[in-house]
Amino acid sequence: MCTAATYKTKDFYFGRNLDYEFSYGDEIVIACRNYPFTFSNGETIQSHHALIGMAYVCDGYPLYYDAINEKGLAIAGLNFVGNAHYNEYKPDKENIAQYELIPWILSTCENVNQAKCKLENLNILNKPFNENLPLAQLHWILADKSECITVESMSDGLHIYPNPAGVLTNNPPFPYQMFNLNNYRNLSPKSPVNTFSKELNLDLYSRGMGALGLPGDLSSQSRFVKVAFTKLNSISGDSEYESVSQFFHILHSVEQQKGCCELENQQYEITLYSSCCNCTKGIYYYTTYNNHQISAVNMHNENLDQNKIIRYPQIQKEQIHYQN
């Protein structure tokens, strides 16, 4: 289960919570401009836009969960179990495996409009990376500073939806998530007026009562409502510190704590990491479950003309600043 969001002040920001019961050993990975991306259809992109994102590197290949490129385009894959559907090879289509979608888009597209054109002829293959890694059932959120879309590959075809909310969680499919927001159109960050009855003098006994009814549970549909309300009503200054801080507050409004979502074999789903990408400047910020201090990797501090990937392990240990 995961949550992704967009945010815009002076710069454009994009990020996500990755919620799961264990980590594969995720790292912040920069794919330099001349790192060769070889795809399962036989195509190799030798020269491309540089990428930075969170990935599991397997056999030297970065399996990205979320990433941005140097042009400001961002994408994240989120669990879509039971609804995601991939296909066999189709000769009249652009055939790309599910795990290749993020680098396939970010390596050549500069914005969402270019990505939409590329997606129109896409066929996502039901091909896992290897026999030890299951075929992840995902849908995707793509965004730049001007536009946001959701991409879902289902049994009835590939769907590309405008995403005016700029957020995404998991099930149900995106149109149902958006329709469900109609049930919460009465919510407001302002104090409510009494519309219950003119005959009763009902008091405002607390601040925040305009948001009565806002879901607080950990289900994907409730998280969609909660993060959409939080993001769309968020206010911050334009500085980098204020913008990044506010973005993490948006994501932390729907984070998962160990013990609250129990799975089988005494395992628990937690927010393994939260990311915030400054898509304008190419900076990847993140926190982890065991380290709340914000860490950052700036892709432009590296030589991006190389033909390799650059890897930064997550800082997992809690960093506490003692003042005395």
CSV table of C-alpha atoms in Angstrom, one decimal:
chain,number,residue,atom,x,y,z
A,1,MET,CA,0.0,0.0,0.0
A,2,CYS,CA,1.4,3.4,-0.9
A,3,THR,CA,0.5,7.1,-1.3
A,4,ALA,CA,1.9,9.6,-3.8
A,5,ALA,CA,1.3,13.3,-4.1
A,6,THR,CA,2.3,16.4,-6.1
A,7,TYR,CA,2.9,19.9,-4.7
A,8,LYS,CA,3.8,23.3,-6.2
A,9,THR,CA,5.2,26.4,-4.7
A,10,LYS,CA,7.9,28.3,-6.5
A,11,ASP,CA,9.3,24.9,-7.6
A,12,PHE,CA,7.4,21.7,-8.4
A,13,TYR,CA,7.6,18.8,-5.9
A,14,PHE,CA,6.6,15.1,-6.2
A,15,GLY,CA,7.0,12.2,-3.9
A,16,ARG,CA,5.4,9.2,-2.1
A,17,ASN,CA,5.1,7.0,0.9
A,18,LEU,CA,6.2,3.4,0.2
A,19,ASP,CA,4.3,1.2,2.6
A,20,TYR,CA,5.2,-2.5,2.8
A,21,GLU,CA,6.3,-5.1,5.4
A,22,PHE,CA,10.0,-5.4,4.3
A,23,SER,CA,12.6,-3.6,2.2
A,24,TYR,CA,14.6,-5.2,-0.7
A,25,GLY,CA,17.5,-2.9,0.2
A,26,ASP,CA,16.3,0.2,-1.6
A,27,GLU,CA,18.8,2.9,-2.6
A,28,ILE,CA,18.8,6.4,-4.1
A,29,VAL,CA,20.0,5.7,-7.6
A,30,ILE,CA,21.1,8.1,-10.3
A,31,ALA,CA,21.2,6.8,-13.9
A,32,CYS,CA,23.6,9.0,-15.7
A,33,ARG,CA,22.9,10.2,-19.3
A,34,ASN,CA,25.0,7.5,-21.0
A,35,TYR,CA,24.1,4.5,-18.8
A,36,PRO,CA,22.6,2.0,-21.3
A,37,PHE,CA,19.0,1.0,-20.7
A,38,THR,CA,18.4,-2.2,-22.5
A,39,PHE,CA,14.8,-3.3,-22.6
A,40,SER,CA,13.3,-6.8,-22.9
A,41,ASN,CA,12.1,-5.9,-26.5
A,42,GLY,CA,15.7,-5.7,-27.6
A,43,GLU,CA,15.8,-1.9,-27.7
A,44,THR,CA,18.7,-0.1,-26.1
A,45,ILE,CA,18.7,3.6,-25.2
A,46,GLN,CA,22.3,4.6,-25.0
A,47,SER,CA,22.0,8.3,-24.4
A,48,HIS,CA,19.1,9.8,-22.5
A,49,HIS,CA,17.9,12.2,-19.8
A,50,ALA,CA,19.5,11.6,-16.4
A,51,LEU,CA,17.3,10.0,-13.7
A,52,ILE,CA,17.2,10.0,-9.9
A,53,GLY,CA,14.9,7.9,-7.8
A,54,MET,CA,14.5,5.1,-5.2
A,55,ALA,CA,15.3,1.7,-6.7
A,56,TYR,CA,16.3,-1.8,-5.9
A,57,VAL,CA,19.4,-2.6,-7.9
A,58,CYS,CA,19.4,-6.3,-9.1
A,59,ASP,CA,22.1,-7.6,-11.4
A,60,GLY,CA,23.3,-4.1,-12.1
A,61,TYR,CA,19.8,-2.9,-13.2
A,62,PRO,CA,17.9,-0.3,-11.2
A,63,LEU,CA,14.3,-1.3,-10.5
A,64,TYR,CA,12.8,2.1,-9.8
A,65,TYR,CA,9.8,2.6,-7.5
A,66,ASP,CA,9.7,6.3,-8.1
A,67,ALA,CA,11.9,8.7,-10.0
A,68,ILE,CA,12.3,12.0,-11.7
A,69,ASN,CA,14.4,13.1,-14.7
A,70,GLU,CA,16.5,16.2,-15.2
A,71,LYS,CA,13.7,17.8,-17.3
A,72,GLY,CA,11.3,17.8,-14.3
A,73,LEU,CA,9.1,14.8,-15.2
A,74,ALA,CA,8.2,12.5,-12.3
A,75,ILE,CA,6.6,9.0,-12.0
A,76,ALA,CA,5.8,6.5,-9.3
A,77,GLY,CA,4.4,3.0,-9.3
A,78,LEU,CA,1.9,2.0,-6.6
A,79,ASN,CA,0.3,-1.3,-5.7
A,80,PHE,CA,-2.8,-2.1,-7.7
A,81,VAL,CA,-3.4,-5.7,-6.7
A,82,GLY,CA,-6.3,-7.5,-8.2
A,83,ASN,CA,-6.9,-4.8,-10.9
A,84,ALA,CA,-3.6,-4.6,-12.7
A,85,HIS,CA,-3.4,-6.7,-15.8
A,86,TYR,CA,-0.5,-7.2,-18.2
A,87,ASN,CA,-0.4,-8.9,-21.5
A,88,GLU,CA,1.5,-11.2,-23.9
A,89,TYR,CA,3.6,-9.7,-26.6
A,90,LYS,CA,1.6,-7.8,-29.3
A,91,PRO,CA,3.5,-7.2,-32.6
A,92,ASP,CA,1.6,-4.0,-33.4
A,93,LYS,CA,2.4,-2.4,-30.0
A,94,GLU,CA,5.3,-0.9,-28.1
A,95,ASN,CA,6.0,-3.8,-25.8
A,96,ILE,CA,7.6,-2.9,-22.4
A,97,ALA,CA,7.8,-5.0,-19.2
A,98,GLN,CA,6.2,-3.6,-16.1
A,99,TYR,CA,9.5,-3.0,-14.4
A,100,GLU,CA,10.8,-1.1,-17.4
A,101,LEU,CA,8.1,1.5,-17.6
A,102,ILE,CA,9.7,4.2,-15.4
A,103,PRO,CA,13.1,4.3,-17.2
A,104,TRP,CA,11.3,3.9,-20.6
A,105,ILE,CA,9.3,7.1,-19.9
A,106,LEU,CA,11.8,9.2,-18.1
A,107,SER,CA,14.8,8.5,-20.4
A,108,THR,CA,13.2,10.1,-23.4
A,109,CYS,CA,10.2,12.3,-22.3
A,110,GLU,CA,10.5,15.9,-21.1
A,111,ASN,CA,6.9,16.3,-19.9
A,112,VAL,CA,3.5,14.6,-19.3
A,113,ASN,CA,2.3,15.5,-22.8
A,114,GLN,CA,5.2,13.7,-24.4
A,115,ALA,CA,4.6,10.8,-22.1
A,116,LYS,CA,1.0,10.5,-23.1
A,117,CYS,CA,1.9,10.3,-26.7
A,118,LYS,CA,4.3,7.5,-26.0
A,119,LEU,CA,1.8,5.7,-23.8
A,120,GLU,CA,-0.9,5.6,-26.5
A,121,ASN,CA,0.7,2.6,-28.2
A,122,LEU,CA,2.0,0.8,-25.1
A,123,ASN,CA,1.5,-2.8,-24.2
A,124,ILE,CA,2.8,-3.7,-20.8
A,125,LEU,CA,4.2,-7.3,-20.8
A,126,ASN,CA,3.4,-9.8,-18.1
A,127,LYS,CA,7.1,-10.5,-17.7
A,128,PRO,CA,8.8,-10.5,-14.3
A,129,PHE,CA,12.4,-9.3,-13.9
A,130,ASN,CA,13.6,-12.8,-12.9
A,131,GLU,CA,12.2,-15.9,-11.3
A,132,ASN,CA,13.0,-14.6,-7.8
A,133,LEU,CA,11.1,-11.4,-8.1
A,134,PRO,CA,7.3,-11.5,-8.4
A,135,LEU,CA,5.5,-9.6,-11.1
A,136,ALA,CA,4.4,-6.4,-9.2
A,137,GLN,CA,0.8,-5.4,-9.8
A,138,LEU,CA,1.0,-1.6,-10.2
A,139,HIS,CA,-0.6,1.5,-11.5
A,140,TRP,CA,1.3,4.8,-12.0
A,141,ILE,CA,1.1,8.5,-11.4
A,142,LEU,CA,3.0,10.8,-13.8
A,143,ALA,CA,3.4,14.5,-13.3
A,144,ASP,CA,5.2,17.7,-14.2
A,145,LYS,CA,4.8,21.3,-13.1
A,146,SER,CA,1.7,21.7,-15.4
A,147,GLU,CA,-0.1,18.4,-15.6
A,148,CYS,CA,-0.7,15.1,-13.7
A,149,ILE,CA,-2.1,11.8,-15.0
A,150,THR,CA,-2.8,8.3,-13.7
A,151,VAL,CA,-2.0,5.2,-15.8
A,152,GLU,CA,-3.8,1.9,-15.2
A,153,SER,CA,-3.3,-1.3,-17.3
A,154,MET,CA,-6.4,-3.5,-16.7
A,155,SER,CA,-8.1,-6.4,-18.4
A,156,ASP,CA,-10.1,-4.1,-20.6
A,157,GLY,CA,-7.0,-2.1,-21.8
A,158,LEU,CA,-4.6,0.7,-20.9
A,159,HIS,CA,-6.3,3.7,-19.3
A,160,ILE,CA,-4.8,7.2,-19.1
A,161,TYR,CA,-6.8,9.5,-16.8
A,162,PRO,CA,-6.3,13.2,-16.0
A,163,ASN,CA,-5.5,13.5,-12.3
A,164,PRO,CA,-6.7,17.0,-11.1
A,165,ALA,CA,-6.2,16.0,-7.5
A,166,GLY,CA,-2.6,15.2,-8.0
A,167,VAL,CA,-2.6,12.2,-5.6
A,168,LEU,CA,-2.7,8.5,-5.9
A,169,THR,CA,-3.1,5.5,-3.5
A,170,ASN,CA,-4.1,1.9,-4.4
A,171,ASN,CA,-7.5,0.3,-5.0
A,172,PRO,CA,-10.1,0.8,-6.3
A,173,PRO,CA,-9.4,2.0,-9.8
A,174,PHE,CA,-8.8,5.8,-10.2
A,175,PRO,CA,-12.2,6.8,-11.5
A,176,TYR,CA,-13.9,5.3,-8.4
A,177,GLN,CA,-11.4,7.1,-6.2
A,178,MET,CA,-12.2,10.4,-7.8
A,179,PHE,CA,-15.9,9.8,-7.7
A,180,ASN,CA,-15.7,9.0,-4.0
A,181,LEU,CA,-14.5,12.5,-3.2
A,182,ASN,CA,-18.0,13.7,-3.9
A,183,ASN,CA,-19.0,12.1,-0.6
A,184,TYR,CA,-16.7,14.6,1.2
A,185,ARG,CA,-17.5,17.8,-0.6
A,186,ASN,CA,-18.8,19.3,2.6
A,187,LEU,CA,-15.3,19.2,4.3
A,188,SER,CA,-13.6,22.5,4.8
A,189,PRO,CA,-10.5,23.8,6.6
A,190,LYS,CA,-12.8,26.6,8.0
A,191,SER,CA,-15.1,26.3,10.9
A,192,PRO,CA,-18.6,25.1,9.8
A,193,VAL,CA,-21.8,27.0,10.2
A,194,ASN,CA,-24.8,25.4,11.8
A,195,THR,CA,-27.0,24.0,9.0
A,196,PHE,CA,-28.5,21.2,11.3
A,197,SER,CA,-31.4,23.3,12.5
A,198,LYS,CA,-32.4,26.9,13.1
A,199,GLU,CA,-34.1,25.7,16.3
A,200,LEU,CA,-30.9,24.6,18.0
A,201,ASN,CA,-28.0,26.7,19.1
A,202,LEU,CA,-25.2,24.3,18.4
A,203,ASP,CA,-21.7,25.3,19.5
A,204,LEU,CA,-18.3,25.1,18.0
A,205,TYR,CA,-16.6,23.2,20.8
A,206,SER,CA,-13.3,22.6,19.0
A,207,ARG,CA,-11.2,23.9,16.2
A,208,GLY,CA,-11.0,21.8,13.0
A,209,MET,CA,-14.7,20.8,13.0
A,210,GLY,CA,-14.9,21.7,9.3
A,211,ALA,CA,-13.1,18.5,8.6
A,212,LEU,CA,-15.4,16.2,10.7
A,213,GLY,CA,-15.9,13.0,8.6
A,214,LEU,CA,-12.4,13.1,7.1
A,215,PRO,CA,-11.2,9.5,7.1
A,216,GLY,CA,-8.4,8.5,9.4
A,217,ASP,CA,-8.0,4.8,8.8
A,218,LEU,CA,-5.2,3.2,6.8
A,219,SER,CA,-7.3,1.8,3.9
A,220,SER,CA,-6.3,2.9,0.4
A,221,GLN,CA,-9.6,4.6,-0.3
A,222,SER,CA,-9.5,6.5,3.0
A,223,ARG,CA,-5.9,7.5,2.4
A,224,PHE,CA,-6.8,8.9,-1.0
A,225,VAL,CA,-9.4,11.2,0.6
A,226,LYS,CA,-7.1,12.2,3.5
A,227,VAL,CA,-4.1,13.0,1.4
A,228,ALA,CA,-6.2,14.8,-1.3
A,229,PHE,CA,-7.8,17.0,1.4
A,230,THR,CA,-4.4,17.7,3.1
A,231,LYS,CA,-2.6,18.4,-0.1
A,232,LEU,CA,-5.2,20.6,-1.7
A,233,ASN,CA,-5.6,22.7,1.4
A,234,SER,CA,-1.9,22.9,2.3
A,235,ILE,CA,-0.2,26.3,2.5
A,236,SER,CA,3.5,27.1,2.8
A,237,GLY,CA,6.1,29.6,1.9
A,238,ASP,CA,8.0,29.4,-1.4
A,239,SER,CA,11.4,28.7,0.1
A,240,GLU,CA,13.0,25.3,-0.3
A,241,TYR,CA,12.9,24.6,3.5
A,242,GLU,CA,9.3,25.5,3.8
A,243,SER,CA,8.2,23.7,0.7
A,244,VAL,CA,10.0,20.4,1.5
A,245,SER,CA,8.9,20.6,5.1
A,246,GLN,CA,5.2,21.0,4.1
A,247,PHE,CA,5.4,18.2,1.6
A,248,PHE,CA,6.6,15.8,4.2
A,249,HIS,CA,3.8,16.9,6.5
A,250,ILE,CA,1.4,16.0,3.7
A,251,LEU,CA,2.8,12.5,3.3
A,252,HIS,CA,3.1,12.0,7.0
A,253,SER,CA,-0.6,12.6,7.4
A,254,VAL,CA,-1.2,9.2,5.9
A,255,GLU,CA,1.9,7.3,7.1
A,256,GLN,CA,1.6,3.8,8.6
A,257,GLN,CA,3.0,2.9,12.0
A,258,LYS,CA,4.2,-0.5,13.0
A,259,GLY,CA,1.5,-2.5,14.7
A,260,CYS,CA,-1.5,-0.8,13.2
A,261,CYS,CA,-1.7,-2.9,10.0
A,262,GLU,CA,-1.1,-6.5,10.9
A,263,LEU,CA,-0.4,-9.1,8.1
A,264,GLU,CA,0.4,-12.8,8.3
A,265,ASN,CA,3.2,-14.3,10.3
A,266,GLN,CA,3.4,-11.4,12.7
A,267,GLN,CA,4.5,-9.0,10.0
A,268,TYR,CA,3.3,-5.4,9.8
A,269,GLU,CA,3.0,-2.9,7.0
A,270,ILE,CA,4.8,0.3,7.7
A,271,THR,CA,5.9,3.4,5.8
A,272,LEU,CA,9.4,2.2,4.8
A,273,TYR,CA,10.3,5.6,3.4
A,274,SER,CA,8.8,8.9,2.3
A,275,SER,CA,10.3,10.8,-0.6
A,276,CYS,CA,10.1,14.4,-1.8
A,277,CYS,CA,11.6,15.3,-5.1
A,278,ASN,CA,12.3,18.9,-6.1
A,279,CYS,CA,11.6,18.2,-9.8
A,280,THR,CA,12.8,21.7,-10.7
A,281,LYS,CA,16.2,21.3,-9.2
A,282,GLY,CA,16.7,17.5,-9.4
A,283,ILE,CA,17.0,16.9,-5.6
A,284,TYR,CA,15.7,13.7,-4.0
A,285,TYR,CA,14.8,14.2,-0.3
A,286,TYR,CA,13.7,11.2,1.9
A,287,THR,CA,13.0,10.0,5.4
A,288,THR,CA,12.8,6.4,6.5
A,289,TYR,CA,10.8,4.6,9.2
A,290,ASN,CA,13.8,4.7,11.5
A,291,ASN,CA,15.3,8.0,10.5
A,292,HIS,CA,13.1,11.1,10.6
A,293,GLN,CA,15.9,13.5,9.7
A,294,ILE,CA,15.5,14.6,6.0
A,295,SER,CA,18.4,13.4,3.9
A,296,ALA,CA,19.0,14.6,0.3
A,297,VAL,CA,20.8,13.6,-2.9
A,298,ASN,CA,21.3,16.3,-5.6
A,299,MET,CA,21.7,14.7,-9.0
A,300,HIS,CA,23.4,17.8,-10.3
A,301,ASN,CA,26.2,17.4,-7.9
A,302,GLU,CA,27.3,14.4,-9.9
A,303,ASN,CA,28.9,14.1,-13.3
A,304,LEU,CA,25.8,13.2,-15.3
A,305,ASP,CA,27.6,12.5,-18.5
A,306,GLN,CA,29.0,9.2,-17.3
A,307,ASN,CA,27.8,5.7,-18.4
A,308,LYS,CA,27.0,4.3,-15.0
A,309,ILE,CA,24.6,4.3,-12.2
A,310,ILE,CA,25.5,6.1,-8.9
A,311,ARG,CA,24.1,4.5,-5.7
A,312,TYR,CA,23.5,6.0,-2.3
A,313,PRO,CA,22.2,3.6,0.4
A,314,GLN,CA,19.5,4.9,2.6
A,315,ILE,CA,20.5,6.4,6.0
A,316,GLN,CA,18.4,4.2,8.3
A,317,LYS,CA,19.6,5.1,11.8
A,318,GLU,CA,17.7,7.8,13.6
A,319,GLN,CA,19.6,11.1,13.7
A,320,ILE,CA,18.8,13.1,16.9
A,321,HIS,CA,20.1,16.6,17.4
A,322,TYR,CA,20.9,17.1,21.1
A,323,GLN,CA,20.7,20.7,22.2
A,324,ASN,CA,22.4,20.4,25.5
